[in-house]
Amino acid sequence: MASSQSLFDSIPTCYATVSIGTPDTPLDQKLEAIAGAGFQGIELGFPDLLSFASKRQNQEVQAQDFDTLCHVAREVKQLVEKNRLKVVMLQPFSTFEGWEEGSDGREDAFRRAEGWIRIMEAVGTDMLQVGSTDSPHALGNLDYLAADLRQLADLLAAKNFCLAYENWCWATHAPDWKDVWEIVQKVDRPNVGLCLDTFQTAGGEWADPTTASGLIERAGGREALQSQFMTSLQILSRTIPSEKIYILQISDAYKPSTPLDAKPDGSGLRPRGRWSSCLRPVPFDGGYLPVVDVTKAVLRTGFRGWFSMEVFDGGPEGTDQDWKDMKAYAKKAMASHKRLLEEAAKS
């Protein structure tokens, strides 16, 4: 594999705005911290756009008030440019695919899609992240899911935009990278690729927040688990063309101090979804996932695109940060990024 220095020179760095501060933290302060740490781009989180819009309008802006959101998105674009950053992607577009034909859910999904595309135009980004649906109402036929995404891809293509499809490890029908890659192949559009994620891959195929060990417990124990996981990563490296990976999101995970309840919570969120929301630090900062192994597998495809920190770090207990020093946290994230590349460059 190439030297760590050559990797530093070629791989652009990105940071998700939802991964620093809170939705109430002024967006300009988030951008200053991200830029000050040396990151080159951002994933613009929709909650941050909503919060920014509500502050600007002095009233709560609704998620489908697209006229207002587009107006404010143009201001966000100016803020981003002022900090010499790039809006790499708008995220997270969720519960889109799989609604029954003629249902209210399907109508809402496409209405949201049209609105988010308008926001993309206004804020100056060409990539939309779509997380694999976790709706219990989603139909499970992969051809049906692919057909919905194909329609979305065609809407995006009219603006020369692309779709980055991510497996959410608590998703209803496509929790693994193999699932979303199969769907992307079925979609068969040049503007559709993958958003891979170290947490979603290792957290779905290797770890389990509902067990005392924090691992998936199966016959053969940890040795068998590790072997199966490494085989999956080898297949990833061999089968996914680098040009079909649009972005790699980076985070680790804390092992829950008490195993999470295996049942969905009151909102219907599955345990890996709850784990994801507040127990995801930067790598090398208290987590336990094999993040380096996932990163190596992605790099072996030839991918040298955006590496993006997308963390949800509530500390080891998931009780949240006080965020008194966002600049220091962003710098810690950049140091983690550099160390990750150094570790990944080792044979």
Tab-separated table of C-alpha atoms in Angstrom, residues 43-313:
chain	number	residue	atom	x	y	z
A	43	GLU	CA	-21.399	17.375	5.225
A	44	LEU	CA	-24.232	19.820	5.838
A	45	GLY	CA	-26.627	18.269	8.318
A	46	PHE	CA	-30.280	19.094	7.752
A	47	PRO	CA	-30.834	19.722	11.511
A	48	ASP	CA	-28.179	22.443	11.340
A	49	LEU	CA	-29.865	24.037	8.342
A	50	LEU	CA	-33.213	24.011	10.162
A	51	SER	CA	-31.675	25.552	13.268
A	52	PHE	CA	-29.882	28.229	11.246
A	53	ALA	CA	-33.092	29.050	9.389
A	54	SER	CA	-35.121	29.303	12.594
A	55	LYS	CA	-32.605	31.716	14.106
A	56	ARG	CA	-32.612	33.833	10.951
A	57	GLN	CA	-36.419	33.947	10.816
A	58	ASN	CA	-36.887	34.395	14.591
A	59	GLN	CA	-39.404	31.572	14.537
A	60	GLU	CA	-39.384	27.811	14.124
A	61	VAL	CA	-38.991	26.868	10.462
A	62	GLN	CA	-40.689	23.643	9.455
A	63	ALA	CA	-38.818	20.809	7.732
A	64	GLN	CA	-40.841	21.199	4.538
A	65	ASP	CA	-40.814	24.983	4.314
A	66	PHE	CA	-38.546	24.684	1.302
A	67	ASP	CA	-38.914	28.291	0.135
A	68	THR	CA	-37.470	29.557	3.413
A	69	LEU	CA	-34.866	26.803	3.622
A	70	CYS	CA	-33.613	27.534	0.109
A	71	HIS	CA	-33.371	31.249	0.896
A	72	VAL	CA	-31.345	30.515	4.029
A	73	ALA	CA	-29.244	27.870	2.262
A	74	ARG	CA	-27.834	30.623	0.048
A	75	GLU	CA	-26.628	32.370	3.217
A	76	VAL	CA	-25.084	29.102	4.392
A	77	LYS	CA	-23.245	28.820	1.078
A	78	GLN	CA	-21.700	32.241	1.669
A	79	LEU	CA	-20.661	31.252	5.210
A	80	VAL	CA	-19.081	28.053	3.919
A	81	GLU	CA	-17.172	29.914	1.217
A	82	LYS	CA	-16.037	32.534	3.751
A	83	ASN	CA	-14.400	29.692	5.694
A	84	ARG	CA	-12.854	28.289	2.507
A	85	LEU	CA	-14.840	25.076	2.821
A	86	LYS	CA	-16.933	23.085	0.370
A	87	VAL	CA	-20.370	21.567	0.968
A	88	VAL	CA	-19.562	18.001	-0.028
A	89	MET	CA	-22.954	16.491	0.753
A	90	LEU	CA	-26.391	17.215	2.191
A	91	GLN	CA	-27.494	14.649	4.767
A	92	PRO	CA	-29.269	12.617	6.106
A	93	PHE	CA	-32.118	11.895	3.690
A	94	SER	CA	-33.981	9.029	5.349
A	95	THR	CA	-37.003	6.715	5.098
A	96	PHE	CA	-37.268	7.344	1.368
A	97	GLU	CA	-37.448	4.012	-0.423
A	98	GLY	CA	-39.891	1.136	-0.095
A	99	TRP	CA	-43.229	2.847	0.558
A	100	GLU	CA	-46.263	1.148	-0.930
A	101	GLU	CA	-47.452	2.612	-4.231
A	102	GLY	CA	-50.124	5.267	-3.619
A	103	SER	CA	-49.374	5.585	0.098
A	104	ASP	CA	-49.057	8.871	1.977
A	105	GLY	CA	-45.529	7.852	2.916
A	106	ARG	CA	-44.496	7.549	-0.713
A	107	GLU	CA	-46.059	10.888	-1.606
A	108	ASP	CA	-44.237	12.522	1.295
A	109	ALA	CA	-40.927	10.883	0.324
A	110	PHE	CA	-40.962	12.303	-3.196
A	111	ARG	CA	-42.167	15.693	-1.992
A	112	ARG	CA	-39.204	15.802	0.384
A	113	ALA	CA	-36.871	14.670	-2.397
A	114	GLU	CA	-37.904	17.555	-4.632
A	115	GLY	CA	-37.436	20.013	-1.771
A	116	TRP	CA	-34.016	18.686	-0.810
A	117	ILE	CA	-32.863	18.934	-4.423
A	118	ARG	CA	-33.831	22.600	-4.367
A	119	ILE	CA	-31.793	23.024	-1.182
A	120	MET	CA	-28.820	21.317	-2.831
A	121	GLU	CA	-28.957	23.853	-5.642
A	122	ALA	CA	-29.144	26.756	-3.212
A	123	VAL	CA	-26.316	25.631	-0.944
A	124	GLY	CA	-24.035	24.544	-3.770
A	125	THR	CA	-23.601	20.810	-3.333
A	126	ASP	CA	-24.050	18.009	-5.842
A	127	MET	CA	-24.292	14.977	-3.536
A	128	LEU	CA	-27.244	13.691	-1.494
A	129	GLN	CA	-26.732	11.068	1.178
A	130	VAL	CA	-29.574	8.549	1.414
A	131	GLY	CA	-29.565	6.162	4.362
A	132	SER	CA	-31.069	2.723	3.830
A	133	THR	CA	-34.576	2.953	5.213
A	134	ASP	CA	-35.324	1.861	8.751
A	135	SER	CA	-39.073	2.239	8.368
A	136	PRO	CA	-41.045	-0.842	9.464
A	137	HIS	CA	-43.478	-0.022	6.661
A	138	ALA	CA	-40.904	-0.360	3.885
A	139	LEU	CA	-41.486	-3.209	1.447
A	140	GLY	CA	-38.598	-5.654	1.395
A	141	ASN	CA	-38.229	-6.521	-2.277
A	142	LEU	CA	-34.814	-5.209	-3.348
A	143	ASP	CA	-36.005	-4.592	-6.906
A	144	TYR	CA	-38.772	-2.395	-5.517
A	145	LEU	CA	-36.307	-0.473	-3.332
A	146	ALA	CA	-34.012	-0.052	-6.325
A	147	ALA	CA	-36.866	1.260	-8.473
A	148	ASP	CA	-37.564	4.042	-5.967
A	149	LEU	CA	-33.901	4.989	-5.822
A	150	ARG	CA	-33.719	4.934	-9.624
A	151	GLN	CA	-36.501	7.507	-9.754
A	152	LEU	CA	-34.658	9.651	-7.223
A	153	ALA	CA	-31.419	9.265	-9.184
A	154	ASP	CA	-33.143	10.514	-12.331
A	155	LEU	CA	-34.487	13.566	-10.486
A	156	LEU	CA	-30.956	14.277	-9.278
A	157	ALA	CA	-29.415	13.653	-12.697
A	158	ALA	CA	-31.514	16.442	-14.184
A	159	LYS	CA	-29.403	18.808	-12.052
A	160	ASN	CA	-26.129	16.865	-12.510
A	161	PHE	CA	-26.384	15.699	-8.900
A	162	CYS	CA	-25.502	12.285	-7.458
A	163	LEU	CA	-26.828	9.948	-4.763
A	164	ALA	CA	-24.618	8.352	-2.101
A	165	TYR	CA	-26.463	5.344	-0.655
A	166	GLU	CA	-25.434	4.278	2.839
A	167	ASN	CA	-26.213	1.111	4.744
A	168	TRP	CA	-27.532	1.961	8.192
A	169	CYS	CA	-26.736	-1.070	10.315
A	170	TRP	CA	-30.187	-0.977	11.951
A	171	ALA	CA	-32.012	-0.660	8.603
A	172	THR	CA	-35.106	-2.713	7.872
A	173	HIS	CA	-33.906	-4.440	4.706
A	174	ALA	CA	-30.399	-3.224	3.785
A	175	PRO	CA	-28.226	-3.109	6.918
A	176	ASP	CA	-24.929	-4.333	5.378
A	177	TRP	CA	-22.617	-3.003	2.675
A	178	LYS	CA	-23.438	-6.063	0.545
A	179	ASP	CA	-27.133	-5.129	0.641
A	180	VAL	CA	-26.683	-1.542	-0.488
A	181	TRP	CA	-24.126	-2.548	-3.120
A	182	GLU	CA	-26.609	-5.049	-4.558
A	183	ILE	CA	-29.274	-2.341	-4.635
A	184	VAL	CA	-26.913	0.189	-6.260
A	185	GLN	CA	-26.159	-2.358	-8.981
A	186	LYS	CA	-29.878	-2.871	-9.530
A	187	VAL	CA	-30.436	0.894	-9.726
A	188	ASP	CA	-27.860	0.946	-12.538
A	189	ARG	CA	-27.433	4.694	-12.831
A	190	PRO	CA	-24.082	6.464	-13.304
A	191	ASN	CA	-24.919	9.025	-10.616
A	192	VAL	CA	-25.574	6.470	-7.866
A	193	GLY	CA	-22.815	5.127	-5.640
A	194	LEU	CA	-22.034	4.274	-2.056
A	195	CYS	CA	-21.493	6.160	1.156
A	196	LEU	CA	-19.471	3.646	3.149
A	197	ASP	CA	-19.018	4.067	6.892
A	198	THR	CA	-16.601	2.450	9.325
A	199	PHE	CA	-19.221	2.373	12.088
A	200	GLN	CA	-22.031	1.030	9.935
A	201	THR	CA	-19.813	-1.743	8.550
A	202	ALA	CA	-18.073	-2.876	11.739
A	203	GLY	CA	-21.079	-2.067	13.938
A	204	GLY	CA	-23.320	-4.262	11.833
A	205	GLU	CA	-21.101	-7.231	10.974
A	206	TRP	CA	-18.701	-7.445	13.927
A	207	ALA	CA	-20.141	-5.660	16.972
A	208	ASP	CA	-23.408	-5.938	18.865
A	209	PRO	CA	-24.396	-3.397	21.536
A	210	THR	CA	-26.891	-5.817	23.104
A	211	THR	CA	-24.296	-8.372	24.289
A	212	ALA	CA	-22.002	-8.211	27.316
A	213	SER	CA	-18.963	-8.705	25.087
A	214	GLY	CA	-20.045	-6.006	22.660
A	215	LEU	CA	-19.560	-8.521	19.859
A	216	ILE	CA	-21.876	-10.581	17.697
A	217	GLU	CA	-22.019	-13.893	19.537
A	218	ARG	CA	-22.133	-16.932	17.308
A	219	ALA	CA	-20.795	-20.474	17.088
A	220	GLY	CA	-17.019	-20.526	16.919
A	221	GLY	CA	-16.569	-17.508	19.146
A	222	ARG	CA	-14.456	-14.450	18.427
A	223	GLU	CA	-12.056	-16.260	16.115
A	224	ALA	CA	-14.875	-17.305	13.786
A	225	LEU	CA	-16.424	-13.839	13.963
A	226	GLN	CA	-13.127	-12.200	13.049
A	227	SER	CA	-12.580	-14.606	10.178
A	228	GLN	CA	-16.036	-13.970	8.737
A	229	PHE	CA	-15.632	-10.222	9.099
A	230	MET	CA	-12.253	-10.140	7.395
A	231	THR	CA	-13.641	-12.290	4.579
A	232	SER	CA	-16.446	-9.746	4.114
A	233	LEU	CA	-13.883	-6.942	3.905
A	234	GLN	CA	-11.822	-8.873	1.368
A	235	ILE	CA	-14.938	-9.265	-0.784
A	236	LEU	CA	-15.614	-5.528	-0.463
A	237	SER	CA	-12.098	-4.730	-1.683
A	238	ARG	CA	-12.398	-7.067	-4.662
A	239	THR	CA	-15.926	-6.290	-5.816
A	240	ILE	CA	-16.688	-2.576	-5.413
A	241	PRO	CA	-15.093	-0.333	-8.062
A	242	SER	CA	-13.441	2.687	-6.477
A	243	GLU	CA	-15.490	5.056	-8.647
A	244	LYS	CA	-18.669	3.695	-7.072
A	245	ILE	CA	-17.547	4.813	-3.597
A	246	TYR	CA	-18.440	8.472	-3.256
A	247	ILE	CA	-17.416	9.071	0.359
A	248	LEU	CA	-16.130	7.187	3.420
A	249	GLN	CA	-17.514	8.283	6.769
A	250	ILE	CA	-15.294	7.729	9.786
A	251	SER	CA	-16.200	7.003	13.394
A	252	ASP	CA	-15.602	4.435	16.105
A	253	ALA	CA	-17.980	3.268	18.859
A	254	TYR	CA	-17.852	2.927	22.614
A	255	LYS	CA	-18.868	-0.444	23.995
A	256	PRO	CA	-21.992	0.265	26.070
A	257	SER	CA	-21.271	-0.055	29.783
A	258	THR	CA	-24.569	-1.924	30.067
A	259	PRO	CA	-25.821	-3.938	27.076
A	260	LEU	CA	-28.666	-2.203	25.277
A	261	ASP	CA	-32.143	-3.699	25.252
A	262	ALA	CA	-32.496	-5.801	22.112
A	263	LYS	CA	-36.040	-4.556	21.543
A	264	PRO	CA	-36.891	-1.333	19.700
A	265	ASP	CA	-37.498	1.651	21.968
A	266	GLY	CA	-40.755	3.571	22.237
A	267	SER	CA	-40.083	5.378	18.968
A	268	GLY	CA	-39.371	2.091	17.183
A	269	LEU	CA	-35.606	2.691	16.956
A	270	ARG	CA	-33.591	-0.519	17.022
A	271	PRO	CA	-30.631	-0.915	19.422
A	272	ARG	CA	-27.929	-0.243	16.827
A	273	GLY	CA	-29.753	2.987	15.937
A	274	ARG	CA	-29.734	4.067	19.587
A	275	TRP	CA	-26.059	3.118	19.853
A	276	SER	CA	-25.284	5.156	16.755
A	277	SER	CA	-26.926	8.311	18.061
A	278	CYS	CA	-24.603	9.080	20.985
A	279	LEU	CA	-21.802	6.506	21.390
A	280	ARG	CA	-19.629	7.198	18.332
A	281	PRO	CA	-16.291	8.901	19.059
A	282	VAL	CA	-13.443	9.625	16.679
A	283	PRO	CA	-11.085	6.645	16.188
A	284	PHE	CA	-8.402	6.018	18.832
A	285	ASP	CA	-10.383	7.779	21.552
A	286	GLY	CA	-11.961	5.025	23.623
A	287	GLY	CA	-13.830	3.030	20.967
A	288	TYR	CA	-13.363	-0.646	20.172
A	289	LEU	CA	-14.379	-1.217	16.545
A	290	PRO	CA	-11.896	-2.478	13.910
A	291	VAL	CA	-11.985	0.879	12.123
A	292	VAL	CA	-8.509	0.448	10.647
A	293	ASP	CA	-9.482	-2.858	9.025
A	294	VAL	CA	-12.511	-1.268	7.354
A	295	THR	CA	-10.443	1.683	6.180
A	296	LYS	CA	-7.792	-0.598	4.696
A	297	ALA	CA	-10.452	-2.552	2.830
A	298	VAL	CA	-11.893	0.622	1.299
A	299	LEU	CA	-8.445	1.931	0.339
A	300	ARG	CA	-7.644	-1.382	-1.350
A	301	THR	CA	-10.412	-0.672	-3.863
A	302	GLY	CA	-8.311	2.268	-5.033
A	303	PHE	CA	-10.640	4.821	-3.434
A	304	ARG	CA	-8.927	8.120	-2.617
A	305	GLY	CA	-11.981	10.334	-2.265
A	306	TRP	CA	-13.519	12.164	0.676
A	307	PHE	CA	-12.795	10.881	4.191
A	308	SER	CA	-15.459	12.425	6.409
A	309	MET	CA	-15.650	12.473	10.198
A	310	GLU	CA	-19.229	11.722	11.178
A	311	VAL	CA	-19.236	11.149	14.920
A	312	PHE	CA	-21.920	11.341	17.602
A	313	ASP	CA	-19.832	11.523	20.730
